[in-house]
Amino acid sequence: MNLLKPLKICIITLTLALLSNTVHAQITNDITHNEAFKALLAAKKKAEDSNVLVNIAVVDAGANLKAFIRMDESFLGSIDVAIKKAKTARYFNIDTGKLGELTQPGGIIYNIEHSNDGLITFPGGIPIKNKEGKIIGAIGVSGGTIDQDRAIATAGAASIL
Amino acid sequence: MNLLKPLKICIITLTLALLSNTVHAQITNDITHNEAFKALLAAKKKAEDSNVLVNIAVVDAGANLKAFIRMDESFLGSIDVAIKKAKTARYFNIDTGKLGELTQPGGIIYNIEHSNDGLITFPGGIPIKNKEGKIIGAIGVSGGTIDQDRAIATAGAASIL
Amino acid sequence: MNLLKPLKICIITLTLALLSNTVHAQITNDITHNEAFKALLAAKKKAEDSNVLVNIAVVDAGANLKAFIRMDESFLGSIDVAIKKAKTARYFNIDTGKLGELTQPGGIIYNIEHSNDGLITFPGGIPIKNKEGKIIGAIGVSGGTIDQDRAIATAGAASIL
Amino acid sequence: MNLLKPLKICIITLTLALLSNTVHAQITNDITHNEAFKALLAAKKKAEDSNVLVNIAVVDAGANLKAFIRMDESFLGSIDVAIKKAKTARYFNIDTGKLGELTQPGGIIYNIEHSNDGLITFPGGIPIKNKEGKIIGAIGVSGGTIDQDRAIATAGAASIL
């Protein structure tokens, strides 16, 4: 009877147990609603200054919706696009536009958009960092050109720094 | 403490307000994003005064999300409940709590909650009317007791009148 | 021309801005994968001791899946039930069985199960707290009777304390 | 430091191992939860050795979730990608990377990703075989580069042989 494998599992289990006695719960930095609001207003101001009508969504560290606004006359279809851009940016801690460079036909993660109930992988989603550089959420913007959306999202994220 | 930015935002807000007095409301009797924002802030203030942590959603005349905020430490599950309360209130132009009286076993619209990707039919969703009494959207609140949620939603809707 | 309302909004905005200058990002305590693993193993041991075949899911502070195991010969339908129990417990920071007492016909939150892509509101989902009493995730168990599921979930959550 | 609990777990694991040597594998050539766990731990070890943060999912012969772990700080978006990679690998008994060669524009199964609630067709999903070469499940890994994900998944699958 071979007891080697279960013994190996035991050693791993013990090591894990020792580790778990010394480490504590993770400390996650999460965006506050005041910060989310601030990012929303900063992005809205940028959109107004640029004469663009957009939807703006902010998600928290857990990729859950924290704040949202849809400007009058902006696209109805942009509600979901803005939210998905924010979620995508936090799901993979990346500018959604950079992700899109990898998901093209022939790209290394082609068609990853089919996961997570639909990702949006063109510009307009940006992770939000705090002053220490930790990602605490993300912002997604939709309604303008992709360059406008990215600039507006960037302005929103920058307002927290 | 830097008050320059908020002051700047204020000046913009005031300018916007002056402008919005000269231009007319959307022809469809649709809530504007400024009104949605105002309802959101009024509801949030009411929640803070009542020491309740809630999620607040505002939808427009088309039952599409217009504005949203989730207060820190409020329930994650309330994001979707708040949005569904607002949508339900506008879908049927009714206080969600009143709708719930009809959806009980034996009720005339028993289990209507299965439609529209899920309705919420307990208190906390309220139609938003303009000064002429026309429904221009709805507000949904989730996180407190059903009485608190309804009171907070009512405060939000009342701020537009 | 009435400038009172926009002025009021301004004062609120300024107050918010002052507040947001003094508060920082939230510190969220999140379960580690070692802790999730430990809860999983403790629940599995309890299930084996009770001669019950179950599915066990652990979600983190953001209600996202952290760890999962399905015991041999346990119900296939329990995969989703266990995950939904864990999510529900974290969505509303509550024992899912207690939530179910409120969702019955005539209950104050009747049919809330239609939100969040489906909630499970009978026993078997329990929030996981750290030693300081902060909720850092949740565990969901499905496959046995509801009493067994709850006892197994409780054993899993208790292992972190 | 208290080693009593992990030691107790070890004794139980060893007893289980002795027992599992006397009972036979499931008739359907299905992966057991002990094997799924073993694959998970082997993949996790490989990930740690390679300094990569990943999500790891194991599905059984029926393509249903059997075991899962998300390493701390790994991508939130990788939960679903890892599960979908494992399912895809078992759905078509293939290395997901090889499937992706056929789903490109002009490919013979172009956009098959739209089926089955979303497939993932880039590397990181690998069928798991038993010693007789029969496919008994699959493993999916997401979080590193596609080469890292594939290597980690391969290490997990290899641990069963």
XYZ file of C-alpha atoms in Angstrom, chain C residues 17-158:
142
model
C -15.575 68.141 -0.892
C -14.426 69.104 2.597
C -15.378 65.668 3.864
C -13.634 63.877 1.020
C -10.436 65.779 1.822
C -10.401 64.405 5.334
C -11.438 60.781 4.741
C -9.297 58.225 2.928
C -9.995 54.980 1.066
C -11.863 52.334 3.008
C -9.832 49.564 4.550
C -11.607 46.326 3.746
C -10.579 43.080 5.388
C -10.668 40.350 2.803
C -10.330 36.599 3.287
C -7.040 35.082 2.076
C -6.910 31.931 -0.034
C -5.256 30.116 2.855
C -8.174 31.044 5.112
C -10.677 30.086 2.398
C -8.903 26.747 2.045
C -8.949 26.239 5.803
C -12.700 26.932 5.959
C -13.246 24.552 3.042
C -11.293 21.741 4.719
C -12.992 22.295 8.082
C -16.420 22.177 6.440
C -15.442 19.076 4.446
C -14.260 17.338 7.596
C -17.527 18.176 9.334
C -19.455 16.815 6.347
C -17.430 13.595 6.364
C -17.894 13.190 10.114
C -21.646 13.626 9.587
C -21.641 11.251 6.607
C -23.087 13.920 4.299
C -22.114 14.615 0.689
C -21.968 18.327 -0.029
C -20.736 21.115 -2.248
C -18.837 23.860 -0.414
C -18.179 27.373 -1.734
C -16.269 30.265 -0.181
C -16.571 33.836 -1.480
C -14.438 36.844 -0.535
C -15.408 40.270 0.819
C -16.481 41.318 -2.695
C -18.748 38.234 -2.970
C -16.455 36.771 -5.629
C -15.681 33.022 -5.643
C -12.514 32.230 -3.715
C -12.572 28.442 -3.191
C -14.855 25.529 -3.994
C -15.085 21.767 -3.692
C -17.721 19.245 -4.674
C -17.572 15.939 -2.835
C -17.925 12.769 -4.892
C -21.503 11.635 -5.471
C -22.957 14.891 -4.122
C -25.763 16.568 -6.066
C -24.839 18.269 -9.341
C -27.545 20.843 -8.641
C -25.786 21.787 -5.446
C -22.847 23.434 -7.240
C -24.887 26.513 -8.014
C -26.905 26.358 -4.790
C -23.732 26.329 -2.667
C -22.212 29.247 -4.604
C -25.467 31.232 -4.434
C -25.770 30.561 -0.679
C -22.275 31.925 -0.099
C -22.957 34.974 -2.276
C -26.330 35.623 -0.628
C -24.768 35.434 2.848
C -22.210 38.078 1.869
C -24.620 40.192 -0.184
C -26.680 40.836 2.937
C -24.232 39.862 5.735
C -26.678 37.311 7.096
C -27.307 33.607 7.715
C -29.282 32.684 4.578
C -31.799 30.817 6.734
C -32.627 34.013 8.626
C -33.091 35.840 5.348
C -35.560 33.165 4.257
C -37.789 33.919 7.213
C -38.406 37.352 5.672
C -38.979 36.284 2.073
C -42.005 34.050 2.577
C -45.398 35.023 1.124
C -46.513 38.007 3.169
C -42.922 38.562 4.372
C -41.398 42.028 4.274
C -38.996 41.170 1.464
C -41.093 38.551 -0.358
C -39.473 37.313 -3.574
C -36.162 39.164 -3.125
C -34.733 35.937 -4.590
C -35.354 37.423 -8.033
C -32.493 39.884 -7.578
C -28.758 39.394 -8.051
C -29.166 36.632 -10.653
C -30.912 34.485 -8.071
C -30.538 34.304 -4.306
C -30.835 31.213 -2.116
C -32.641 32.014 1.117
C -32.758 28.771 3.079
C -30.089 27.623 5.568
C -26.541 26.790 4.499
C -24.967 30.208 3.849
C -23.013 31.919 6.643
C -20.850 35.073 6.717
C -17.210 34.459 7.629
C -15.762 36.822 10.237
C -12.173 37.397 11.276
C -10.996 37.514 14.895
C -11.938 41.187 15.151
C -15.521 40.364 14.152
C -15.303 41.939 10.695
C -16.989 40.093 7.845
C -14.303 39.018 5.358
C -16.328 36.652 3.167
C -18.925 33.898 3.360
C -19.363 30.149 3.027
C -22.188 28.244 1.345
C -22.965 24.535 1.696
C -25.482 22.421 -0.226
C -26.189 18.710 -0.456
C -27.480 17.620 2.937
C -30.580 18.576 4.885
C -30.815 22.289 5.619
C -29.791 21.613 9.226
C -26.767 19.637 8.103
C -25.838 22.271 5.518
C -26.031 25.011 8.149
C -23.982 23.021 10.672
C -21.306 22.300 8.059
C -21.177 25.933 6.933
C -20.945 27.049 10.552
C -18.048 24.657 11.176
C -16.282 26.105 8.149
C -16.791 29.707 9.250
C -15.781 28.892 12.839
